[in-house]
PDB file of C-alpha atoms in Angstrom:
ATOM      1  CA  MET F   1      -9.934  -0.794 -18.342  1.00 78.00           C
ATOM      2  CA  PHE F   2      -6.258  -1.439 -19.095  1.00 95.00           C
ATOM      3  CA  THR F   3      -4.893  -4.253 -21.208  1.00 97.00           C
ATOM      4  CA  ALA F   4      -2.749  -6.793 -19.353  1.00 98.00           C
ATOM      5  CA  GLU F   5       0.421  -5.228 -20.729  1.00 97.00           C
ATOM      6  CA  GLN F   6      -0.639  -1.645 -19.930  1.00 97.00           C
ATOM      7  CA  TRP F   7      -1.912  -2.308 -16.418  1.00 98.00           C
ATOM      8  CA  PRO F   8       0.141  -0.257 -13.915  1.00 98.00           C
ATOM      9  CA  ILE F   9       2.032  -2.636 -11.613  1.00 98.00           C
ATOM     10  CA  ALA F  10       4.404  -0.668  -9.414  1.00 98.00           C
ATOM     11  CA  CYS F  11       7.247  -1.538  -7.099  1.00 98.00           C
ATOM     12  CA  ASN F  12       6.963  -0.143  -3.590  1.00 97.00           C
ATOM     13  CA  MET F  13      10.215   1.622  -2.690  1.00 98.00           C
ATOM     14  CA  LEU F  14       9.877   0.821   1.027  1.00 96.00           C
ATOM     15  CA  PRO F  15      12.758  -1.729   0.983  1.00 95.00           C
ATOM     16  CA  PHE F  16      15.248   1.113   0.491  1.00 97.00           C
ATOM     17  CA  GLY F  17      14.212   2.786   3.752  1.00 96.00           C
ATOM     18  CA  ASN F  18      14.655   6.481   4.436  1.00 96.00           C
ATOM     19  CA  VAL F  19      18.338   6.620   5.394  1.00 96.00           C
ATOM     20  CA  ALA F  20      20.887   7.663   2.765  1.00 96.00           C
ATOM     21  CA  PRO F  21      24.337   6.015   2.553  1.00 93.00           C
ATOM     22  CA  ASP F  22      25.865   8.922   4.473  1.00 94.00           C
ATOM     23  CA  GLY F  23      23.369   8.512   7.317  1.00 96.00           C
ATOM     24  CA  SER F  24      21.220  11.519   6.430  1.00 94.00           C
ATOM     25  CA  HIS F  25      17.512  11.335   5.598  1.00 96.00           C
ATOM     26  CA  ILE F  26      16.936  10.190   2.044  1.00 96.00           C
ATOM     27  CA  LYS F  27      14.900  13.329   1.282  1.00 96.00           C
ATOM     28  CA  ASP F  28      18.079  15.379   1.790  1.00 96.00           C
ATOM     29  CA  ALA F  29      20.304  13.045  -0.222  1.00 96.00           C
ATOM     30  CA  PRO F  30      21.790  14.005  -3.587  1.00 96.00           C
ATOM     31  CA  ALA F  31      19.573  13.138  -6.528  1.00 97.00           C
ATOM     32  CA  THR F  32      22.188  10.582  -7.553  1.00 97.00           C
ATOM     33  CA  VAL F  33      21.172   8.446  -4.548  1.00 97.00           C
ATOM     34  CA  TRP F  34      17.547   8.414  -5.699  1.00 98.00           C
ATOM     35  CA  ALA F  35      18.733   7.611  -9.221  1.00 98.00           C
ATOM     36  CA  SER F  36      20.798   4.637  -8.043  1.00 98.00           C
ATOM     37  CA  GLN F  37      17.845   3.167  -6.172  1.00 98.00           C
ATOM     38  CA  MET F  38      15.383   3.778  -9.000  1.00 98.00           C
ATOM     39  CA  ARG F  39      17.805   2.200 -11.456  1.00 98.00           C
ATOM     40  CA  GLN F  40      17.821  -1.048  -9.482  1.00 98.00           C
ATOM     41  CA  VAL F  41      14.056  -1.215  -9.866  1.00 98.00           C
ATOM     42  CA  ARG F  42      14.118  -0.290 -13.549  1.00 98.00           C
ATOM     43  CA  GLU F  43      16.724  -2.985 -14.224  1.00 98.00           C
ATOM     44  CA  LEU F  44      14.246  -5.504 -12.813  1.00 98.00           C
ATOM     45  CA  GLY F  45      11.765  -4.495 -15.494  1.00 98.00           C
ATOM     46  CA  PHE F  46       9.508  -2.154 -13.546  1.00 98.00           C
ATOM     47  CA  ASP F  47       8.179   0.904 -15.338  1.00 98.00           C
ATOM     48  CA  HIS F  48       6.188   2.226 -12.341  1.00 98.00           C
ATOM     49  CA  ILE F  49       7.069   2.888  -8.712  1.00 98.00           C
ATOM     50  CA  ASP F  50       5.156   3.947  -5.608  1.00 98.00           C
ATOM     51  CA  PRO F  51       7.290   6.575  -3.828  1.00 97.00           C
ATOM     52  CA  THR F  52       5.964   5.923  -0.324  1.00 97.00           C
ATOM     53  CA  ASP F  53       6.655   8.611   2.258  1.00 95.00           C
ATOM     54  CA  ALA F  54       8.553   5.938   4.235  1.00 96.00           C
ATOM     55  CA  TRP F  55      11.154   6.354   1.463  1.00 97.00           C
ATOM     56  CA  VAL F  56      11.069   9.875  -0.026  1.00 97.00           C
ATOM     57  CA  PRO F  57       8.343  12.019   1.612  1.00 96.00           C
ATOM     58  CA  LEU F  58       7.338  14.141  -1.379  1.00 96.00           C
ATOM     59  CA  GLY F  59       4.548  15.785   0.606  1.00 92.00           C
ATOM     60  CA  SER F  60       6.973  17.502   2.964  1.00 89.00           C
ATOM     61  CA  MET F  61       9.725  18.404   0.485  1.00 94.00           C
ATOM     62  CA  PRO F  62      10.380  21.869  -0.992  1.00 95.00           C
ATOM     63  CA  GLU F  63       9.342  22.464  -4.564  1.00 96.00           C
ATOM     64  CA  HIS F  64      12.860  22.469  -6.002  1.00 97.00           C
ATOM     65  CA  ARG F  65      13.568  19.010  -4.563  1.00 97.00           C
ATOM     66  CA  VAL F  66      10.267  17.686  -5.930  1.00 97.00           C
ATOM     67  CA  LYS F  67      11.336  18.952  -9.359  1.00 97.00           C
ATOM     68  CA  GLU F  68      14.674  17.170  -8.953  1.00 97.00           C
ATOM     69  CA  PHE F  69      12.805  13.987  -8.104  1.00 98.00           C
ATOM     70  CA  GLN F  70      10.641  14.331 -11.212  1.00 98.00           C
ATOM     71  CA  GLN F  71      13.735  14.777 -13.347  1.00 98.00           C
ATOM     72  CA  VAL F  72      15.352  11.647 -11.906  1.00 98.00           C
ATOM     73  CA  LEU F  73      12.179   9.690 -12.643  1.00 98.00           C
ATOM     74  CA  ALA F  74      12.254  10.851 -16.245  1.00 98.00           C
ATOM     75  CA  ASP F  75      15.960  10.128 -16.594  1.00 98.00           C
ATOM     76  CA  GLU F  76      15.506   6.594 -15.251  1.00 98.00           C
ATOM     77  CA  GLY F  77      12.459   5.904 -17.418  1.00 98.00           C
ATOM     78  CA  LEU F  78      10.014   5.420 -14.554  1.00 98.00           C
ATOM     79  CA  LYS F  79       6.462   6.575 -13.882  1.00 98.00           C
ATOM     80  CA  VAL F  80       4.381   6.909 -10.704  1.00 98.00           C
ATOM     81  CA  SER F  81       0.976   5.197 -10.614  1.00 98.00           C
ATOM     82  CA  SER F  82       0.284   5.723  -6.896  1.00 98.00           C
ATOM     83  CA  ILE F  83       1.749   7.483  -3.875  1.00 98.00           C
ATOM     84  CA  SER F  84       1.402   5.840  -0.468  1.00 98.00           C
ATOM     85  CA  MET F  85       1.543   7.345   2.988  1.00 97.00           C
ATOM     86  CA  THR F  86       2.960   4.828   5.475  1.00 94.00           C
ATOM     87  CA  ARG F  87       2.306   5.071   9.225  1.00 95.00           C
ATOM     88  CA  SER F  88       1.203   8.680   8.788  1.00 96.00           C
ATOM     89  CA  SER F  89      -2.295   8.600  10.237  1.00 98.00           C
ATOM     90  CA  ILE F  90      -4.396  11.717   9.724  1.00 98.00           C
ATOM     91  CA  VAL F  91      -5.764  11.276  13.255  1.00 98.00           C
ATOM     92  CA  ASP F  92      -2.455  10.651  15.005  1.00 97.00           C
ATOM     93  CA  VAL F  93      -2.843  12.511  18.305  1.00 97.00           C
ATOM     94  CA  LYS F  94       0.527  14.263  17.948  1.00 96.00           C
ATOM     95  CA  HIS F  95       0.978  14.526  14.198  1.00 96.00           C
ATOM     96  CA  GLY F  96      -2.515  14.178  12.736  1.00 97.00           C
ATOM     97  CA  GLU F  97      -2.835  17.724  11.412  1.00 97.00           C
ATOM     98  CA  GLU F  98       0.685  17.600   9.988  1.00 96.00           C
ATOM     99  CA  ASN F  99      -0.094  14.274   8.270  1.00 96.00           C
ATOM    100  CA  LEU F 100      -3.369  15.679   6.947  1.00 97.00           C
ATOM    101  CA  ALA F 101      -1.505  18.618   5.413  1.00 96.00           C
ATOM    102  CA  ALA F 102       1.005  16.223   3.830  1.00 95.00           C
ATOM    103  CA  ALA F 103      -1.857  14.188   2.369  1.00 97.00           C
ATOM    104  CA  HIS F 104      -3.338  17.331   0.804  1.00 97.00           C
ATOM    105  CA  ARG F 105       0.086  18.144  -0.611  1.00 97.00           C
ATOM    106  CA  LEU F 106       0.323  14.670  -2.159  1.00 98.00           C
ATOM    107  CA  ILE F 107      -3.130  15.077  -3.677  1.00 98.00           C
ATOM    108  CA  ASP F 108      -1.863  18.228  -5.401  1.00 98.00           C
ATOM    109  CA  LEU F 109       1.370  16.542  -6.475  1.00 98.00           C
ATOM    110  CA  ALA F 110      -0.146  13.275  -7.699  1.00 98.00           C
ATOM    111  CA  PRO F 111      -1.517  14.623 -11.009  1.00 98.00           C
ATOM    112  CA  GLU F 112       1.863  16.191 -11.784  1.00 96.00           C
ATOM    113  CA  PHE F 113       3.388  12.707 -11.539  1.00 97.00           C
ATOM    114  CA  GLY F 114       0.574  11.011 -13.438  1.00 97.00           C
ATOM    115  CA  ALA F 115      -0.516   9.128 -10.298  1.00 98.00           C
ATOM    116  CA  THR F 116      -4.209   8.318  -9.973  1.00 98.00           C
ATOM    117  CA  ILE F 117      -4.158   7.176  -6.325  1.00 98.00           C
ATOM    118  CA  VAL F 118      -3.027   8.575  -2.993  1.00 98.00           C
ATOM    119  CA  ASN F 119      -3.031   5.721  -0.498  1.00 98.00           C
ATOM    120  CA  ILE F 120      -3.489   6.511   3.197  1.00 98.00           C
ATOM    121  CA  GLY F 121      -3.941   4.396   6.309  1.00 97.00           C
ATOM    122  CA  PHE F 122      -4.490   4.731  10.024  1.00 98.00           C
ATOM    123  CA  MET F 123      -1.562   2.588  11.204  1.00 97.00           C
ATOM    124  CA  GLN F 124       1.013   4.445  13.258  1.00 97.00           C
ATOM    125  CA  ALA F 125       4.707   4.162  14.123  1.00 95.00           C
ATOM    126  CA  LEU F 126       6.028   0.778  15.204  1.00 96.00           C
ATOM    127  CA  THR F 127       6.361   0.391  18.950  1.00 96.00           C
ATOM    128  CA  ALA F 128       9.722  -0.309  20.582  1.00 96.00           C
ATOM    129  CA  GLU F 129       8.596  -3.891  21.186  1.00 97.00           C
ATOM    130  CA  GLN F 130       7.609  -4.366  17.529  1.00 97.00           C
ATOM    131  CA  GLN F 131      11.005  -3.115  16.401  1.00 96.00           C
ATOM    132  CA  LYS F 132      12.710  -5.884  18.416  1.00 96.00           C
ATOM    133  CA  GLN F 133      10.918  -8.695  16.577  1.00 96.00           C
ATOM    134  CA  LEU F 134      12.048 -10.645  13.543  1.00 94.00           C
ATOM    135  CA  TRP F 135       8.692  -9.643  12.036  1.00 95.00           C
ATOM    136  CA  PHE F 136       6.993  -6.609  13.558  1.00 96.00           C
ATOM    137  CA  TRP F 137       3.523  -8.161  13.273  1.00 96.00           C
ATOM    138  CA  LEU F 138       4.429 -10.792  15.869  1.00 94.00           C
ATOM    139  CA  VAL F 139       3.307  -8.414  18.615  1.00 95.00           C
ATOM    140  CA  ASP F 140       0.415  -5.969  18.759  1.00 95.00           C
ATOM    141  CA  GLY F 141       1.018  -2.352  17.858  1.00 96.00           C
ATOM    142  CA  HIS F 142      -1.139   0.764  17.712  1.00 96.00           C
ATOM    143  CA  LYS F 143      -4.896   0.394  18.146  1.00 97.00           C
ATOM    144  CA  ASP F 144      -7.214   3.123  16.870  1.00 98.00           C
ATOM    145  CA  ASP F 145      -9.304   5.051  19.386  1.00 98.00           C
ATOM    146  CA  PRO F 146     -13.026   4.580  18.619  1.00 98.00           C
ATOM    147  CA  GLU F 147     -13.703   8.104  19.836  1.00 98.00           C
ATOM    148  CA  LEU F 148     -11.598   9.508  16.983  1.00 98.00           C
ATOM    149  CA  ARG F 149     -13.494   7.595  14.307  1.00 98.00           C
ATOM    150  CA  PRO F 150     -15.839  10.516  13.467  1.00 98.00           C
ATOM    151  CA  LEU F 151     -12.794  12.764  12.983  1.00 98.00           C
ATOM    152  CA  ALA F 152     -11.175  10.112  10.782  1.00 98.00           C
ATOM    153  CA  ILE F 153     -14.315   9.985   8.641  1.00 98.00           C
ATOM    154  CA  GLU F 154     -14.496  13.786   8.423  1.00 98.00           C
ATOM    155  CA  ARG F 155     -10.848  14.148   7.406  1.00 98.00           C
ATOM    156  CA  THR F 156     -11.025  11.266   4.930  1.00 98.00           C
ATOM    157  CA  ARG F 157     -14.063  12.851   3.283  1.00 98.00           C
ATOM    158  CA  GLU F 158     -12.158  16.147   3.162  1.00 98.00           C
ATOM    159  CA  LEU F 159      -9.326  14.392   1.329  1.00 98.00           C
ATOM    160  CA  GLY F 160     -11.846  12.732  -0.970  1.00 98.00           C
ATOM    161  CA  GLU F 161     -13.289  16.123  -1.928  1.00 98.00           C
ATOM    162  CA  HIS F 162      -9.818  17.418  -2.738  1.00 98.00           C
ATOM    163  CA  ALA F 163      -8.916  14.277  -4.673  1.00 98.00           C
ATOM    164  CA  GLN F 164     -12.093  14.455  -6.738  1.00 98.00           C
ATOM    165  CA  ARG F 165     -11.334  18.052  -7.721  1.00 98.00           C
ATOM    166  CA  ASN F 166      -7.908  16.904  -8.878  1.00 98.00           C
ATOM    167  CA  GLY F 167      -9.233  13.940 -10.852  1.00 98.00           C
ATOM    168  CA  ILE F 168      -7.689  11.256  -8.616  1.00 98.00           C
ATOM    169  CA  GLN F 169      -8.823   8.937  -5.806  1.00 98.00           C
ATOM    170  CA  ILE F 170      -8.036   8.164  -2.176  1.00 98.00           C
ATOM    171  CA  SER F 171      -7.497   4.554  -1.125  1.00 98.00           C
ATOM    172  CA  LEU F 172      -7.687   3.363   2.494  1.00 98.00           C
ATOM    173  CA  GLU F 173      -5.165   0.682   3.379  1.00 98.00           C
ATOM    174  CA  MET F 174      -6.525  -2.200   5.426  1.00 98.00           C
ATOM    175  CA  TYR F 175      -4.447  -2.775   8.566  1.00 98.00           C
ATOM    176  CA  GLU F 176      -5.199  -4.572  11.802  1.00 98.00           C
ATOM    177  CA  ASP F 177      -6.689  -2.750  14.785  1.00 98.00           C
ATOM    178  CA  THR F 178      -7.450   0.380  12.760  1.00 98.00           C
ATOM    179  CA  TYR F 179     -10.771   1.757  11.544  1.00 98.00           C
ATOM    180  CA  VAL F 180     -10.295  -0.388   8.429  1.00 98.00           C
ATOM    181  CA  GLY F 181      -8.771  -3.340  10.277  1.00 98.00           C
ATOM    182  CA  THR F 182     -11.284  -6.035   9.299  1.00 98.00           C
ATOM    183  CA  PRO F 183     -13.379  -6.439   6.150  1.00 98.00           C
ATOM    184  CA  ASP F 184     -16.553  -5.509   8.019  1.00 98.00           C
ATOM    185  CA  ASP F 185     -14.934  -2.455   9.614  1.00 98.00           C
ATOM    186  CA  ALA F 186     -13.417  -1.387   6.290  1.00 98.00           C
ATOM    187  CA  VAL F 187     -16.711  -1.594   4.416  1.00 98.00           C
ATOM    188  CA  SER F 188     -18.523   0.206   7.245  1.00 98.00           C
ATOM    189  CA  PHE F 189     -15.933   2.985   7.280  1.00 98.00           C
ATOM    190  CA  VAL F 190     -15.904   3.584   3.529  1.00 98.00           C
ATOM    191  CA  LYS F 191     -19.706   3.598   3.508  1.00 98.00           C
ATOM    192  CA  ASP F 192     -19.742   6.174   6.309  1.00 98.00           C
ATOM    193  CA  VAL F 193     -17.245   8.343   4.396  1.00 98.00           C
ATOM    194  CA  ASN F 194     -19.646   8.020   1.482  1.00 98.00           C
ATOM    195  CA  HIS F 195     -17.558   9.702  -1.172  1.00 98.00           C
ATOM    196  CA  PRO F 196     -17.082   8.518  -4.786  1.00 98.00           C
ATOM    197  CA  ALA F 197     -13.366   9.354  -4.722  1.00 98.00           C
ATOM    198  CA  VAL F 198     -12.648   7.164  -1.656  1.00 98.00           C
ATOM    199  CA  GLY F 199     -12.177   3.409  -1.881  1.00 98.00           C
ATOM    200  CA  LEU F 200     -10.341   0.546  -0.214  1.00 98.00           C
ATOM    201  CA  ASN F 201      -6.891  -0.975  -0.561  1.00 98.00           C
ATOM    202  CA  PRO F 202      -7.701  -4.688   0.051  1.00 98.00           C
ATOM    203  CA  ASP F 203      -4.312  -5.461   1.600  1.00 98.00           C
ATOM    204  CA  ILE F 204      -5.479  -8.724   3.165  1.00 98.00           C
ATOM    205  CA  GLY F 205      -1.805  -9.715   3.379  1.00 98.00           C
ATOM    206  CA  ASN F 206      -1.580  -7.378   6.378  1.00 98.00           C
ATOM    207  CA  LEU F 207      -4.156  -9.600   8.112  1.00 98.00           C
ATOM    208  CA  ILE F 208      -3.208 -13.090   6.925  1.00 98.00           C
ATOM    209  CA  ARG F 209       0.232 -12.734   8.533  1.00 98.00           C
ATOM    210  CA  LEU F 210      -1.194 -12.090  12.020  1.00 97.00           C
ATOM    211  CA  HIS F 211      -0.866 -14.718  14.740  1.00 96.00           C
ATOM    212  CA  ARG F 212      -4.539 -14.643  15.583  1.00 95.00           C
ATOM    213  CA  PRO F 213      -7.724 -16.296  14.280  1.00 95.00           C
ATOM    214  CA  MET F 214      -8.619 -15.164  10.787  1.00 96.00           C
ATOM    215  CA  PRO F 215     -11.613 -15.822   8.496  1.00 97.00           C
ATOM    216  CA  PRO F 216     -10.991 -17.631   5.194  1.00 97.00           C
ATOM    217  CA  TYR F 217      -9.202 -15.237   2.860  1.00 98.00           C
ATOM    218  CA  MET F 218     -11.724 -15.515   0.024  1.00 98.00           C
ATOM    219  CA  GLU F 219     -14.524 -14.646   2.425  1.00 98.00           C
ATOM    220  CA  MET F 220     -12.619 -11.469   3.371  1.00 98.00           C
ATOM    221  CA  PHE F 221     -11.873 -10.534  -0.238  1.00 98.00           C
ATOM    222  CA  GLU F 222     -15.523 -10.988  -1.260  1.00 98.00           C
ATOM    223  CA  LYS F 223     -16.493  -8.266   1.205  1.00 98.00           C
ATOM    224  CA  VAL F 224     -13.912  -5.650   0.263  1.00 98.00           C
ATOM    225  CA  LEU F 225     -13.187  -6.117  -3.451  1.00 98.00           C
ATOM    226  CA  PRO F 226     -16.382  -4.339  -4.579  1.00 98.00           C
ATOM    227  CA  TYR F 227     -15.105  -1.172  -2.846  1.00 98.00           C
ATOM    228  CA  SER F 228     -11.443  -1.473  -3.882  1.00 98.00           C
ATOM    229  CA  ASN F 229      -9.624   1.052  -6.076  1.00 98.00           C
ATOM    230  CA  PHE F 230      -5.953   0.235  -5.389  1.00 98.00           C
ATOM    231  CA  TRP F 231      -4.015  -2.805  -4.190  1.00 98.00           C
ATOM    232  CA  HIS F 232      -0.899  -3.333  -2.083  1.00 98.00           C
ATOM    233  CA  ILE F 233      -0.473  -6.960  -3.053  1.00 98.00           C
ATOM    234  CA  LYS F 234       1.637  -9.506  -1.156  1.00 98.00           C
ATOM    235  CA  ASN F 235       1.393 -13.039   0.186  1.00 98.00           C
ATOM    236  CA  TYR F 236       2.402 -15.097   3.215  1.00 98.00           C
ATOM    237  CA  MET F 237       2.772 -18.638   4.375  1.00 98.00           C
ATOM    238  CA  ARG F 238       0.289 -19.240   7.193  1.00 97.00           C
ATOM    239  CA  ASP F 239      -0.038 -22.262   9.462  1.00 97.00           C
ATOM    240  CA  GLU F 240      -2.453 -22.878  12.330  1.00 95.00           C
ATOM    241  CA  ASP F 241      -2.508 -25.650  14.931  1.00 95.00           C
ATOM    242  CA  PRO F 242      -6.012 -25.833  16.450  1.00 89.00           C
ATOM    243  CA  LYS F 243      -4.824 -28.210  19.170  1.00 92.00           C
ATOM    244  CA  THR F 244      -2.253 -25.820  20.608  1.00 93.00           C
ATOM    245  CA  GLY F 245      -3.573 -22.493  19.295  1.00 91.00           C
ATOM    246  CA  SER F 246      -0.202 -21.720  17.723  1.00 95.00           C
ATOM    247  CA  TYR F 247       0.295 -19.778  14.509  1.00 96.00           C
ATOM    248  CA  ALA F 248       3.163 -19.288  12.096  1.00 96.00           C
ATOM    249  CA  SER F 249       3.538 -16.936   9.134  1.00 97.00           C
ATOM    250  CA  ALA F 250       6.278 -15.676   6.853  1.00 97.00           C
ATOM    251  CA  PRO F 251       6.423 -13.608   3.644  1.00 98.00           C
ATOM    252  CA  MET F 252       6.173 -15.580   0.407  1.00 98.00           C
ATOM    253  CA  PRO F 253       6.016 -14.720  -3.303  1.00 98.00           C
ATOM    254  CA  LEU F 254       2.450 -14.336  -4.575  1.00 98.00           C
ATOM    255  CA  LYS F 255       2.538 -17.691  -6.334  1.00 97.00           C
ATOM    256  CA  TYR F 256       3.507 -19.714  -3.270  1.00 98.00           C
ATOM    257  CA  GLY F 257       1.690 -18.178  -0.282  1.00 98.00           C
ATOM    258  CA  VAL F 258      -1.569 -19.265   1.303  1.00 98.00           C
ATOM    259  CA  ILE F 259      -3.685 -16.840  -0.773  1.00 98.00           C
ATOM    260  CA  ASN F 260      -4.459 -18.110  -4.263  1.00 98.00           C
ATOM    261  CA  TYR F 261      -4.063 -14.834  -6.102  1.00 98.00           C
ATOM    262  CA  ARG F 262      -4.888 -16.371  -9.466  1.00 98.00           C
ATOM    263  CA  ALA F 263      -8.412 -16.917  -8.170  1.00 98.00           C
ATOM    264  CA  VAL F 264      -8.553 -13.646  -6.221  1.00 98.00           C
ATOM    265  CA  ILE F 265      -7.390 -11.391  -9.076  1.00 98.00           C
ATOM    266  CA  ARG F 266      -9.787 -13.031 -11.501  1.00 98.00           C
ATOM    267  CA  ARG F 267     -12.604 -12.498  -9.003  1.00 98.00           C
ATOM    268  CA  ALA F 268     -11.580  -8.872  -8.564  1.00 98.00           C
ATOM    269  CA  LEU F 269     -11.843  -8.318 -12.306  1.00 98.00           C
ATOM    270  CA  GLU F 270     -15.288  -9.922 -12.332  1.00 98.00           C
ATOM    271  CA  LEU F 271     -16.329  -7.405  -9.675  1.00 98.00           C
ATOM    272  CA  GLY F 272     -15.006  -4.505 -11.750  1.00 97.00           C
ATOM    273  CA  TYR F 273     -11.584  -3.858 -10.223  1.00 98.00           C
ATOM    274  CA  SER F 274      -9.618  -1.460 -12.449  1.00 98.00           C
ATOM    275  CA  GLY F 275      -7.055   0.143 -10.112  1.00 98.00           C
ATOM    276  CA  PRO F 276      -3.257  -0.034 -10.071  1.00 98.00           C
ATOM    277  CA  PHE F 277      -1.300  -2.756  -8.293  1.00 98.00           C
ATOM    278  CA  CYS F 278       1.685  -2.099  -6.040  1.00 98.00           C
ATOM    279  CA  CYS F 279       3.946  -5.065  -5.257  1.00 98.00           C
ATOM    280  CA  GLU F 280       5.252  -5.405  -1.697  1.00 98.00           C
ATOM    281  CA  HIS F 281       7.393  -8.001   0.043  1.00 98.00           C
ATOM    282  CA  TYR F 282       9.248  -8.200   3.360  1.00 97.00           C
ATOM    283  CA  GLY F 283      12.577  -9.896   3.954  1.00 95.00           C
ATOM    284  CA  SER F 284      14.978 -11.622   1.525  1.00 94.00           C
ATOM    285  CA  ASP F 285      15.504  -9.856  -1.824  1.00 97.00           C
ATOM    286  CA  SER F 286      12.302  -7.838  -1.632  1.00 97.00           C
ATOM    287  CA  LEU F 287      12.865  -6.121  -4.965  1.00 98.00           C
ATOM    288  CA  GLY F 288      13.594  -9.388  -6.769  1.00 98.00           C
ATOM    289  CA  VAL F 289      10.481 -11.020  -5.325  1.00 98.00           C
ATOM    290  CA  CYS F 290       8.396  -7.978  -6.308  1.00 98.00           C
ATOM    291  CA  ALA F 291       9.642  -8.352  -9.885  1.00 98.00           C
ATOM    292  CA  GLU F 292       8.587 -12.011  -9.934  1.00 98.00           C
ATOM    293  CA  ASN F 293       5.224 -11.016  -8.481  1.00 98.00           C
ATOM    294  CA  ARG F 294       4.747  -8.389 -11.189  1.00 98.00           C
ATOM    295  CA  ASP F 295       5.280 -11.008 -13.892  1.00 98.00           C
ATOM    296  CA  TYR F 296       2.861 -13.353 -12.131  1.00 98.00           C
ATOM    297  CA  ILE F 297       0.159 -10.657 -11.903  1.00 98.00           C
ATOM    298  CA  ARG F 298       0.590  -9.759 -15.549  1.00 98.00           C
ATOM    299  CA  GLN F 299       0.222 -13.394 -16.625  1.00 98.00           C
ATOM    300  CA  VAL F 300      -2.957 -13.754 -14.555  1.00 98.00           C
ATOM    301  CA  LEU F 301      -4.325 -10.564 -16.110  1.00 98.00           C
ATOM    302  CA  ARG F 302      -3.384 -11.733 -19.587  1.00 98.00           C
ATOM    303  CA  SER F 303      -5.213 -15.008 -19.058  1.00 98.00           C
ATOM    304  CA  ALA F 304      -8.307 -13.458 -17.504  1.00 98.00           C
ATOM    305  CA  LEU F 305      -8.670 -10.619 -19.990  1.00 97.00           C
ATOM    306  CA  SER F 306      -8.291 -12.878 -23.018  1.00 95.00           C
ATOM    307  CA  GLU F 307     -11.504 -14.776 -22.255  1.00 88.00           C
TER     308      GLU F 307
END
């Protein structure tokens, strides 16, 4: 168990996107571009980042570029506590085998970076209709095929075996309409995988924002926290009008959204949670909000662990 001050709380680098200033893919950009972006995060007080593949896809980069990336990290005084794969499903009909290979590559790279978690999910690329929206979750996107669930379990267990050999863990990110799209589905899936190196990422924020009926958030957390080993943590405003059936949601800092994370984090600790946190936020100054969220999480940890 970490102390409150030692607990890894990373910034997700997703807000930077994967396009370099010159229009090329960020993975092909000069190391100075990576350094500039990392420096912005370090200046906000972060000492850990999550280099999601939606930013710099380490799993598909040549070795010399990975070494460059490691050097930039060291130069900027940053560490990696987790590496997330975003919209890179290992059972994608077109790219599943390619994504599986990238996941294996990340499992081999993670220990070199000091990361203890490789986070995967079954969500897939945004649809054209989702890309038109102010918030992509306003319309439905990909829905997992039930017939591919056994393959998803088999490949997840395969990744778990590899992760265990490398002394790290796999975390499955909760996301609507996937095999881990509800608390019950997520618990069922991780039980069917049945591997000690595979747990859940209780990203209930992905569900709370949806414009559809939703169980009380604490009820959802109670189901998944006992299986959780990593946490993409974010919050939203949520409003429901039972008379009209209308919903509204928008990203909010952890302290102000509908989920009371002071209560949820304390409950997670009671249930034995000991994994890293990764701060996420959409819209506005995402990085600035993530920095505020980090400080909030650390204060909650400090309070809870001092008792």
